[in-house]
Amino acid sequence: MKTISSFIEKHIAPLANKISRQRYIQAIQNAFLMIIPLITIGSFALIIISPSMDYHTLSHGLLRSFFQGWAGVASFLGFPLGAIYSATMSSMALYATAGLAYFLAEHYKIKPFLPTVITLTGFLITSAVTKKGTMTFTYFDGKGLFAGIVIAVLTVELYRRLTEKKIGRIEIPGAGVPPALTESFATLVPTFILLIVYALIASLSYKLTGGPFPLVVQALLSPLVVAIDSWWGIFGISLLVMILWWFGIHDSVITSPLDTFLMANLSANSTAFAAGTAATALPHIVTEPFWWNFMALGGSGATLSIAILAAMSHSKQINTVGKLALIPSFFNINEPLIFGLPLMYNPIMMIPFVFVMPMNALLTYFAMDLHIISRTIADPSWNMIPGLGALISTMDVKAFIFVIGLLIIDALIYFPFFKIYEKSKIKEESVN
């Protein structure tokens, strides 16, 4: 164990920390964090206008009346809430692209407005203009997300180099010239060059695929997307996350780059569901709410169950930590447990801490794959109360019951290891 720990501290931890500080990773993470309100509101709009059951299929009674009322509300609010959904969840790629350009420009200490606008223009040219010159909104959702990231990075990097080297810079003499006008003319040539680059990318894309740039990116990334959205892919990734966490390396090292794939999958699901696809037959299983509302119940390591156990512990130290950590754990915040119990570098708790969340991933994956519970269509946010988050993300009562079952299984796995650790702490306290 000491040899493994030393190896990770010497070689893995520095690499992981370097990745977490990488400018593109941080910019993507910040972009997604900033659009969470839009995604959450759009998700709830979709839920309200999409009753999970057809009341015509139900016999007379309270349940039929409830869903009939829901259908009435959905019909009455169909346009305004449908418009909100279309302008939020269905336009995710647009906002994420703009956010990435904005935060990346800020990283380079560049005034972010113009690079952001140029990036959006590039996204429209490469992803929204058809061969006939008309506009399409097909790739404004998750299907255009990866293409938007490429365009944002390309734009900011080229813009930075062109402006730093003053390529084609036009100076306007005179003391009374407005600064905005001076900046606008100074960046005219770099902007022109970038627009030509976008036009070439769009033209090449149509020659290669017969469609816009997102099709090229999708073709290149499809093997990786398929790997992540598989039982072995999600098991391996979650296992790696928890091994690193046990050694003190925060889960964001893995989950931040993964967010793009998970959000793209969720967007595809919500689009398919809005088009009438059954909730059990949506295209993807592994999504953002799959991770946070089914796997990480209480936070990474699925630690809500152990927070409850700790709050009832006979050890003074464990009991104190458990009571402090209990309420945050209901909102997927478990650093008080990880650092306070601790779970990190705790050899007794290593096995459940590392393996419980991957186990939740496998059980949930197969439950969705076998159509036992619905797949996710909405993002209730990463810190939604366990059970409630599963219900909202799938609109399936069975998902709520399933998560309660997962919590019980998690507690049963944690329990014997917890009792051994509790016994050792009680012994320490009695000696002291």
GROMACS .gro file of C-alpha atoms in nm:
model
  432
    1MET     CA    1   0.000   0.000   0.000
    2LYS     CA    2   0.280   0.244   0.086
    3THR     CA    3   0.446   0.172  -0.249
    4ILE     CA    4   0.122   0.240  -0.439
    5SER     CA    5   0.057   0.553  -0.236
    6SER     CA    6   0.408   0.681  -0.298
    7PHE     CA    7   0.378   0.614  -0.672
    8ILE     CA    8   0.047   0.801  -0.697
    9GLU     CA    9   0.173   1.095  -0.490
   10LYS     CA   10   0.490   1.120  -0.698
   11HIS     CA   11   0.357   1.057  -1.049
   12ILE     CA   12  -0.024   1.052  -1.070
   13ALA     CA   13  -0.117   1.341  -0.839
   14PRO     CA   14   0.102   1.603  -1.013
   15LEU     CA   15  -0.035   1.496  -1.352
   16ALA     CA   16  -0.394   1.506  -1.226
   17ASN     CA   17  -0.347   1.849  -1.071
   18LYS     CA   18  -0.191   1.973  -1.394
   19ILE     CA   19  -0.491   1.845  -1.591
   20SER     CA   20  -0.737   2.010  -1.352
   21ARG     CA   21  -0.559   2.344  -1.399
   22GLN     CA   22  -0.549   2.313  -1.778
   23ARG     CA   23  -0.700   2.627  -1.930
   24TYR     CA   24  -0.940   2.448  -2.166
   25ILE     CA   25  -1.069   2.218  -1.892
   26GLN     CA   26  -1.126   2.512  -1.656
   27ALA     CA   27  -1.297   2.718  -1.927
   28ILE     CA   28  -1.530   2.431  -2.022
   29GLN     CA   29  -1.612   2.370  -1.656
   30ASN     CA   30  -1.687   2.739  -1.596
   31ALA     CA   31  -1.902   2.757  -1.910
   32PHE     CA   32  -2.118   2.465  -1.799
   33LEU     CA   33  -2.146   2.598  -1.444
   34MET     CA   34  -2.269   2.933  -1.574
   35ILE     CA   35  -2.544   2.781  -1.792
   36ILE     CA   36  -2.678   2.550  -1.519
   37PRO     CA   37  -2.978   2.785  -1.457
   38LEU     CA   38  -3.076   2.764  -1.826
   39ILE     CA   39  -3.040   2.385  -1.835
   40THR     CA   40  -3.234   2.337  -1.511
   41ILE     CA   41  -3.520   2.569  -1.611
   42GLY     CA   42  -3.535   2.412  -1.957
   43SER     CA   43  -3.549   2.066  -1.800
   44PHE     CA   44  -3.843   2.158  -1.578
   45ALA     CA   45  -4.022   2.320  -1.875
   46LEU     CA   46  -3.990   1.991  -2.068
   47ILE     CA   47  -4.121   1.793  -1.769
   48ILE     CA   48  -4.430   2.014  -1.727
   49ILE     CA   49  -4.535   1.990  -2.093
   50SER     CA   50  -4.463   1.615  -2.117
   51PRO     CA   51  -4.698   1.410  -1.894
   52SER     CA   52  -4.531   1.079  -1.815
   53MET     CA   53  -4.854   0.882  -1.870
   54ASP     CA   54  -5.148   0.908  -2.109
   55TYR     CA   55  -5.456   0.945  -1.891
   56HIS     CA   56  -5.668   0.770  -2.159
   57THR     CA   57  -5.490   0.443  -2.070
   58LEU     CA   58  -5.587   0.469  -1.703
   59SER     CA   59  -5.906   0.352  -1.538
   60HIS     CA   60  -6.125   0.605  -1.362
   61GLY     CA   61  -5.987   0.729  -1.034
   62LEU     CA   62  -5.750   0.969  -0.867
   63LEU     CA   63  -5.453   0.873  -1.086
   64ARG     CA   64  -5.650   0.934  -1.407
   65SER     CA   65  -5.773   1.269  -1.275
   66PHE     CA   66  -5.416   1.371  -1.188
   67PHE     CA   67  -5.275   1.292  -1.531
   68GLN     CA   68  -5.578   1.440  -1.704
   69GLY     CA   69  -5.516   1.762  -1.512
   70TRP     CA   70  -5.147   1.745  -1.601
   71ALA     CA   71  -5.237   1.702  -1.969
   72GLY     CA   72  -5.461   2.009  -1.944
   73VAL     CA   73  -5.179   2.215  -1.792
   74ALA     CA   74  -4.938   2.087  -2.060
   75SER     CA   75  -5.181   2.186  -2.334
   76PHE     CA   76  -5.242   2.533  -2.188
   77LEU     CA   77  -4.871   2.604  -2.128
   78GLY     CA   78  -4.742   2.414  -2.430
   79PHE     CA   79  -4.627   2.713  -2.631
   80PRO     CA   80  -4.464   2.933  -2.364
   81LEU     CA   81  -4.288   2.644  -2.188
   82GLY     CA   82  -4.203   2.480  -2.521
   83ALA     CA   83  -4.043   2.807  -2.626
   84ILE     CA   84  -3.841   2.815  -2.303
   85TYR     CA   85  -3.726   2.456  -2.360
   86SER     CA   86  -3.628   2.527  -2.721
   87ALA     CA   87  -3.434   2.839  -2.621
   88THR     CA   88  -3.253   2.668  -2.330
   89MET     CA   89  -3.194   2.291  -2.343
   90SER     CA   90  -3.231   2.278  -2.721
   91SER     CA   91  -2.979   2.561  -2.761
   92MET     CA   92  -2.721   2.427  -2.517
   93ALA     CA   93  -2.436   2.417  -2.770
   94LEU     CA   94  -2.480   2.784  -2.851
   95TYR     CA   95  -2.444   2.897  -2.489
   96ALA     CA   96  -2.164   2.654  -2.401
   97THR     CA   97  -1.968   2.769  -2.707
   98ALA     CA   98  -2.007   3.134  -2.610
   99GLY     CA   99  -1.918   3.059  -2.247
  100LEU     CA  100  -1.604   2.868  -2.340
  101ALA     CA  101  -1.484   3.152  -2.565
  102TYR     CA  102  -1.559   3.407  -2.294
  103PHE     CA  103  -1.371   3.229  -2.015
  104LEU     CA  104  -1.081   3.132  -2.240
  105ALA     CA  105  -1.043   3.494  -2.349
  106GLU     CA  106  -1.050   3.602  -1.985
  107HIS     CA  107  -0.776   3.350  -1.911
  108TYR     CA  108  -0.555   3.523  -2.169
  109LYS     CA  109  -0.649   3.868  -2.030
  110ILE     CA  110  -0.825   3.955  -2.358
  111LYS     CA  111  -1.139   4.167  -2.359
  112PRO     CA  112  -1.390   3.884  -2.405
  113PHE     CA  113  -1.676   4.051  -2.593
  114LEU     CA  114  -1.538   4.043  -2.948
  115PRO     CA  115  -1.382   3.692  -2.932
  116THR     CA  116  -1.716   3.564  -2.798
  117VAL     CA  117  -1.914   3.728  -3.079
  118ILE     CA  118  -1.668   3.604  -3.342
  119THR     CA  119  -1.692   3.254  -3.194
  120LEU     CA  120  -2.072   3.259  -3.219
  121THR     CA  121  -2.041   3.377  -3.579
  122GLY     CA  122  -1.803   3.089  -3.647
  123PHE     CA  123  -2.045   2.845  -3.488
  124LEU     CA  124  -2.327   2.973  -3.710
  125ILE     CA  125  -2.116   2.950  -4.026
  126THR     CA  126  -1.988   2.599  -3.956
  127SER     CA  127  -2.292   2.448  -3.784
  128ALA     CA  128  -2.608   2.639  -3.875
  129VAL     CA  129  -2.577   2.743  -4.240
  130THR     CA  130  -2.696   2.486  -4.493
  131LYS     CA  131  -2.547   2.432  -4.838
  132LYS     CA  132  -2.831   2.639  -4.982
  133GLY     CA  133  -2.741   2.930  -4.755
  134THR     CA  134  -3.043   2.895  -4.527
  135MET     CA  135  -3.023   2.857  -4.148
  136THR     CA  136  -3.086   2.538  -3.952
  137PHE     CA  137  -3.113   2.499  -3.575
  138THR     CA  138  -3.055   2.122  -3.580
  139TYR     CA  139  -2.711   2.147  -3.420
  140PHE     CA  140  -2.787   2.405  -3.152
  141ASP     CA  141  -2.843   2.125  -2.898
  142GLY     CA  142  -2.601   1.857  -2.780
  143LYS     CA  143  -2.530   1.744  -3.137
  144GLY     CA  144  -2.336   2.065  -3.196
  145LEU     CA  145  -2.164   2.078  -2.857
  146PHE     CA  146  -1.829   1.926  -2.954
  147ALA     CA  147  -1.813   2.128  -3.275
  148GLY     CA  148  -1.878   2.442  -3.072
  149ILE     CA  149  -1.591   2.360  -2.838
  150VAL     CA  150  -1.355   2.317  -3.134
  151ILE     CA  151  -1.468   2.647  -3.286
  152ALA     CA  152  -1.435   2.833  -2.953
  153VAL     CA  153  -1.080   2.710  -2.889
  154LEU     CA  154  -0.976   2.772  -3.252
  155THR     CA  155  -1.121   3.123  -3.246
  156VAL     CA  156  -0.965   3.243  -2.923
  157GLU     CA  157  -0.624   3.093  -2.999
  158LEU     CA  158  -0.609   3.237  -3.353
  159TYR     CA  159  -0.751   3.572  -3.240
  160ARG     CA  160  -0.492   3.593  -2.963
  161ARG     CA  161  -0.201   3.520  -3.195
  162LEU     CA  162  -0.320   3.752  -3.472
  163THR     CA  163  -0.382   4.044  -3.238
  164GLU     CA  164  -0.062   3.993  -3.037
  165LYS     CA  165   0.143   4.001  -3.357
  166LYS     CA  166  -0.068   4.294  -3.483
  167ILE     CA  167  -0.147   4.118  -3.810
  168GLY     CA  168  -0.325   4.370  -4.034
  169ARG     CA  169  -0.382   4.608  -3.745
  170ILE     CA  170  -0.545   4.933  -3.861
  171GLU     CA  171  -0.470   5.237  -3.647
  172ILE     CA  172  -0.704   5.537  -3.649
  173PRO     CA  173  -0.517   5.859  -3.570
  174GLY     CA  174  -0.673   6.127  -3.354
  175ALA     CA  175  -0.722   6.181  -2.984
  176GLY     CA  176  -1.102   6.202  -2.998
  177VAL     CA  177  -1.166   5.860  -3.155
  178PRO     CA  178  -1.386   5.638  -2.930
  179PRO     CA  179  -1.189   5.340  -2.787
  180ALA     CA  180  -1.454   5.096  -2.911
  181LEU     CA  181  -1.410   5.220  -3.268
  182THR     CA  182  -1.030   5.201  -3.241
  183GLU     CA  183  -1.051   4.841  -3.117
  184SER     CA  184  -1.303   4.751  -3.386
  185PHE     CA  185  -1.079   4.869  -3.672
  186ALA     CA  186  -0.770   4.718  -3.507
  187THR     CA  187  -0.929   4.373  -3.516
  188LEU     CA  188  -1.092   4.401  -3.858
  189VAL     CA  189  -0.829   4.195  -4.041
  190PRO     CA  190  -0.805   3.919  -3.773
  191THR     CA  191  -1.185   3.893  -3.781
  192PHE     CA  192  -1.182   3.866  -4.162
  193ILE     CA  193  -0.919   3.591  -4.147
  194LEU     CA  194  -1.124   3.395  -3.893
  195LEU     CA  195  -1.440   3.422  -4.103
  196ILE     CA  196  -1.249   3.287  -4.404
  197VAL     CA  197  -1.127   2.996  -4.189
  198TYR     CA  198  -1.486   2.920  -4.082
  199ALA     CA  199  -1.606   2.930  -4.443
  200LEU     CA  200  -1.330   2.687  -4.546
  201ILE     CA  201  -1.419   2.452  -4.258
  202ALA     CA  202  -1.787   2.459  -4.360
  203SER     CA  203  -1.705   2.395  -4.725
  204LEU     CA  204  -1.468   2.108  -4.644
  205SER     CA  205  -1.724   1.955  -4.409
  206TYR     CA  206  -1.993   1.949  -4.679
  207LYS     CA  207  -1.748   1.789  -4.922
  208LEU     CA  208  -1.652   1.519  -4.670
  209THR     CA  209  -1.987   1.439  -4.508
  210GLY     CA  210  -2.254   1.619  -4.708
  211GLY     CA  211  -2.342   1.809  -4.390
  212PRO     CA  212  -2.213   2.078  -4.151
  213PHE     CA  213  -1.906   2.061  -3.927
  214PRO     CA  214  -2.073   1.885  -3.628
  215LEU     CA  215  -2.102   1.571  -3.844
  216VAL     CA  216  -1.724   1.562  -3.887
  217VAL     CA  217  -1.665   1.599  -3.514
  218GLN     CA  218  -1.931   1.338  -3.433
  219ALA     CA  219  -1.765   1.089  -3.666
  220LEU     CA  220  -1.427   1.143  -3.501
  221LEU     CA  221  -1.562   1.117  -3.144
  222SER     CA  222  -1.823   0.846  -3.190
  223PRO     CA  223  -1.598   0.562  -3.061
  224LEU     CA  224  -1.531   0.756  -2.740
  225VAL     CA  225  -1.899   0.844  -2.695
  226VAL     CA  226  -1.997   0.478  -2.741
  227ALA     CA  227  -1.730   0.369  -2.491
  228ILE     CA  228  -1.851   0.611  -2.222
  229ASP     CA  229  -2.215   0.513  -2.276
  230SER     CA  230  -2.152   0.146  -2.197
  231TRP     CA  231  -2.156  -0.058  -1.875
  232TRP     CA  232  -1.784  -0.127  -1.887
  233GLY     CA  233  -1.704   0.234  -1.977
  234ILE     CA  234  -1.897   0.391  -1.690
  235PHE     CA  235  -1.776   0.124  -1.446
  236GLY     CA  236  -1.413   0.186  -1.541
  237ILE     CA  237  -1.441   0.564  -1.528
  238SER     CA  238  -1.620   0.569  -1.192
  239LEU     CA  239  -1.372   0.320  -1.048
  240LEU     CA  240  -1.082   0.541  -1.160
  241VAL     CA  241  -1.253   0.847  -1.008
  242MET     CA  242  -1.290   0.677  -0.671
  243ILE     CA  243  -0.936   0.535  -0.665
  244LEU     CA  244  -0.801   0.884  -0.727
  245TRP     CA  245  -1.037   1.030  -0.463
  246TRP     CA  246  -0.911   0.783  -0.203
  247PHE     CA  247  -0.563   0.917  -0.268
  248GLY     CA  248  -0.689   1.274  -0.229
  249ILE     CA  249  -0.725   1.370  -0.596
  250HIS     CA  250  -1.057   1.549  -0.649
  251ASP     CA  251  -1.313   1.387  -0.879
  252SER     CA  252  -1.333   1.699  -1.097
  253VAL     CA  253  -1.006   1.588  -1.263
  254ILE     CA  254  -1.213   1.322  -1.444
  255THR     CA  255  -1.568   1.459  -1.429
  256SER     CA  256  -1.486   1.803  -1.573
  257PRO     CA  257  -1.368   1.671  -1.913
  258LEU     CA  258  -1.647   1.412  -1.897
  259ASP     CA  259  -1.921   1.676  -1.855
  260THR     CA  260  -1.925   1.757  -2.225
  261PHE     CA  261  -2.006   1.398  -2.320
  262LEU     CA  262  -2.264   1.357  -2.043
  263MET     CA  263  -2.444   1.681  -2.128
  264ALA     CA  264  -2.446   1.596  -2.500
  265ASN     CA  265  -2.606   1.259  -2.418
  266LEU     CA  266  -2.868   1.426  -2.198
  267SER     CA  267  -2.948   1.677  -2.472
  268ALA     CA  268  -2.998   1.393  -2.722
  269ASN     CA  269  -3.231   1.219  -2.476
  270SER     CA  270  -3.443   1.528  -2.409
  271THR     CA  271  -3.470   1.601  -2.782
  272ALA     CA  272  -3.579   1.244  -2.854
  273PHE     CA  273  -3.828   1.249  -2.566
  274ALA     CA  274  -3.977   1.579  -2.684
  275ALA     CA  275  -4.016   1.420  -3.030
  276GLY     CA  276  -4.220   1.134  -2.882
  277THR     CA  277  -3.963   0.860  -2.810
  278ALA     CA  278  -4.056   0.640  -2.512
  279ALA     CA  279  -3.861   0.721  -2.194
  280THR     CA  280  -3.730   0.363  -2.177
  281ALA     CA  281  -3.603   0.373  -2.538
  282LEU     CA  282  -3.405   0.699  -2.541
  283PRO     CA  283  -3.067   0.689  -2.720
  284HIS     CA  284  -2.837   0.718  -2.416
  285ILE     CA  285  -2.814   0.576  -2.065
  286VAL     CA  286  -2.507   0.752  -1.923
  287THR     CA  287  -2.580   1.123  -1.878
  288GLU     CA  288  -2.510   1.401  -1.627
  289PRO     CA  289  -2.811   1.315  -1.404
  290PHE     CA  290  -2.725   0.943  -1.435
  291TRP     CA  291  -2.396   1.022  -1.264
  292TRP     CA  292  -2.519   1.256  -0.991
  293ASN     CA  293  -2.873   1.129  -0.926
  294PHE     CA  294  -2.815   0.754  -0.944
  295MET     CA  295  -2.444   0.684  -0.893
  296ALA     CA  296  -2.310   0.948  -0.653
  297LEU     CA  297  -2.584   0.935  -0.388
  298GLY     CA  298  -2.455   1.180  -0.130
  299GLY     CA  299  -2.149   1.271  -0.336
  300SER     CA  300  -1.861   1.078  -0.490
  301GLY     CA  301  -1.838   0.738  -0.324
  302ALA     CA  302  -2.217   0.729  -0.269
  303THR     CA  303  -2.162   0.837   0.090
  304LEU     CA  304  -2.512   0.939   0.203
  305SER     CA  305  -2.559   0.600   0.365
  306ILE     CA  306  -2.237   0.626   0.564
  307ALA     CA  307  -2.325   0.983   0.666
  308ILE     CA  308  -2.643   0.844   0.822
  309LEU     CA  309  -2.447   0.565   0.992
  310ALA     CA  310  -2.190   0.814   1.120
  311ALA     CA  311  -2.460   1.043   1.263
  312MET     CA  312  -2.580   0.748   1.477
  313SER     CA  313  -2.231   0.629   1.577
  314HIS     CA  314  -2.126   0.556   1.938
  315SER     CA  315  -1.786   0.709   1.865
  316LYS     CA  316  -1.779   1.074   1.968
  317GLN     CA  317  -1.548   1.172   1.682
  318ILE     CA  318  -1.743   0.984   1.415
  319ASN     CA  319  -2.077   1.103   1.556
  320THR     CA  320  -1.966   1.467   1.550
  321VAL     CA  321  -1.843   1.441   1.191
  322GLY     CA  322  -2.159   1.253   1.090
  323LYS     CA  323  -2.392   1.517   1.232
  324LEU     CA  324  -2.198   1.795   1.062
  325ALA     CA  325  -2.188   1.607   0.731
  326LEU     CA  326  -2.544   1.470   0.725
  327ILE     CA  327  -2.734   1.767   0.580
  328PRO     CA  328  -2.468   1.854   0.316
  329SER     CA  329  -2.467   1.486   0.213
  330PHE     CA  330  -2.836   1.509   0.118
  331PHE     CA  331  -2.722   1.765  -0.139
  332ASN     CA  332  -2.427   1.559  -0.271
  333ILE     CA  333  -2.166   1.757  -0.077
  334ASN     CA  334  -1.947   1.510   0.109
  335GLU     CA  335  -1.609   1.678   0.163
  336PRO     CA  336  -1.679   1.693   0.541
  337LEU     CA  337  -1.698   1.312   0.539
  338ILE     CA  338  -1.408   1.254   0.303
  339PHE     CA  339  -1.169   1.478   0.497
  340GLY     CA  340  -1.328   1.464   0.841
  341LEU     CA  341  -1.412   1.098   0.900
  342PRO     CA  342  -1.182   1.052   0.703
  343LEU     CA  343  -1.253   0.831   0.404
  344MET     CA  344  -0.944   0.946   0.217
  345TYR     CA  345  -0.635   0.735   0.298
  346ASN     CA  346  -0.850   0.524   0.530
  347PRO     CA  347  -0.745   0.159   0.468
  348ILE     CA  348  -1.049   0.017   0.651
  349MET     CA  349  -1.298   0.215   0.442
  350MET     CA  350  -1.112   0.187   0.112
  351ILE     CA  351  -1.305  -0.107  -0.037
  352PRO     CA  352  -1.659   0.034   0.003
  353PHE     CA  353  -1.552   0.392  -0.072
  354VAL     CA  354  -1.393   0.286  -0.402
  355PHE     CA  355  -1.642   0.021  -0.516
  356VAL     CA  356  -1.991   0.130  -0.403
  357MET     CA  357  -2.035   0.406  -0.662
  358PRO     CA  358  -1.920   0.186  -0.957
  359MET     CA  359  -2.162  -0.079  -0.829
  360ASN     CA  360  -2.445   0.180  -0.835
  361ALA     CA  361  -2.341   0.261  -1.191
  362LEU     CA  362  -2.369  -0.102  -1.302
  363LEU     CA  363  -2.704  -0.164  -1.130
  364THR     CA  364  -2.853   0.153  -1.273
  365TYR     CA  365  -2.712   0.091  -1.620
  366PHE     CA  366  -2.867  -0.256  -1.643
  367ALA     CA  367  -3.196  -0.138  -1.491
  368MET     CA  368  -3.223   0.122  -1.768
  369ASP     CA  369  -3.086  -0.111  -2.037
  370LEU     CA  370  -3.350  -0.372  -1.948
  371HIS     CA  371  -3.625  -0.104  -1.946
  372ILE     CA  372  -3.697  -0.155  -1.576
  373ILE     CA  373  -3.670   0.219  -1.516
  374SER     CA  374  -3.680   0.511  -1.758
  375ARG     CA  375  -3.371   0.685  -1.889
  376THR     CA  376  -3.295   1.045  -1.800
  377ILE     CA  377  -3.453   1.336  -1.986
  378ALA     CA  378  -3.393   1.632  -1.752
  379ASP     CA  379  -3.120   1.771  -1.530
  380PRO     CA  380  -3.252   1.859  -1.182
  381SER     CA  381  -2.897   1.969  -1.088
  382TRP     CA  382  -2.609   1.774  -0.935
  383ASN     CA  383  -2.708   1.860  -0.576
  384MET     CA  384  -3.072   1.749  -0.585
  385ILE     CA  385  -3.179   1.528  -0.292
  386PRO     CA  386  -3.123   1.156  -0.375
  387GLY     CA  387  -3.442   0.989  -0.490
  388LEU     CA  388  -3.607   1.318  -0.577
  389GLY     CA  389  -3.336   1.384  -0.835
  390ALA     CA  390  -3.394   1.042  -0.991
  391LEU     CA  391  -3.769   1.105  -1.005
  392ILE     CA  392  -3.733   1.446  -1.168
  393SER     CA  393  -3.467   1.337  -1.417
  394THR     CA  394  -3.671   1.040  -1.543
  395MET     CA  395  -4.033   1.125  -1.448
  396ASP     CA  396  -4.056   0.763  -1.337
  397VAL     CA  397  -4.174   0.673  -0.985
  398LYS     CA  398  -3.989   0.342  -1.021
  399ALA     CA  399  -3.663   0.539  -1.041
  400PHE     CA  400  -3.736   0.694  -0.701
  401ILE     CA  401  -3.798   0.349  -0.550
  402PHE     CA  402  -3.488   0.215  -0.726
  403VAL     CA  403  -3.266   0.482  -0.566
  404ILE     CA  404  -3.408   0.404  -0.222
  405GLY     CA  405  -3.307   0.044  -0.290
  406LEU     CA  406  -2.958   0.158  -0.392
  407LEU     CA  407  -2.921   0.355  -0.069
  408ILE     CA  408  -3.012   0.045   0.132
  409ILE     CA  409  -2.763  -0.169  -0.063
  410ASP     CA  410  -2.495   0.102  -0.018
  411ALA     CA  411  -2.557   0.103   0.358
  412LEU     CA  412  -2.536  -0.276   0.379
  413ILE     CA  413  -2.199  -0.272   0.199
  414TYR     CA  414  -2.060   0.014   0.406
  415PHE     CA  415  -2.191  -0.123   0.738
  416PRO     CA  416  -1.940  -0.401   0.823
  417PHE     CA  417  -1.641  -0.183   0.731
  418PHE     CA  418  -1.791   0.110   0.920
  419LYS     CA  419  -1.840  -0.100   1.236
  420ILE     CA  420  -1.476  -0.211   1.225
  421TYR     CA  421  -1.364   0.150   1.191
  422GLU     CA  422  -1.607   0.266   1.461
  423LYS     CA  423  -1.476   0.000   1.700
  424SER     CA  424  -1.117   0.118   1.646
  425LYS     CA  425  -1.215   0.483   1.713
  426ILE     CA  426  -1.408   0.393   2.029
  427LYS     CA  427  -1.101   0.206   2.152
  428GLU     CA  428  -0.882   0.512   2.081
  429GLU     CA  429  -1.125   0.740   2.264
  430SER     CA  430  -1.140   0.513   2.569
  431VAL     CA  431  -0.758   0.512   2.594
  432ASN     CA  432  -0.738   0.890   2.562
   0.00000   0.00000   0.00000
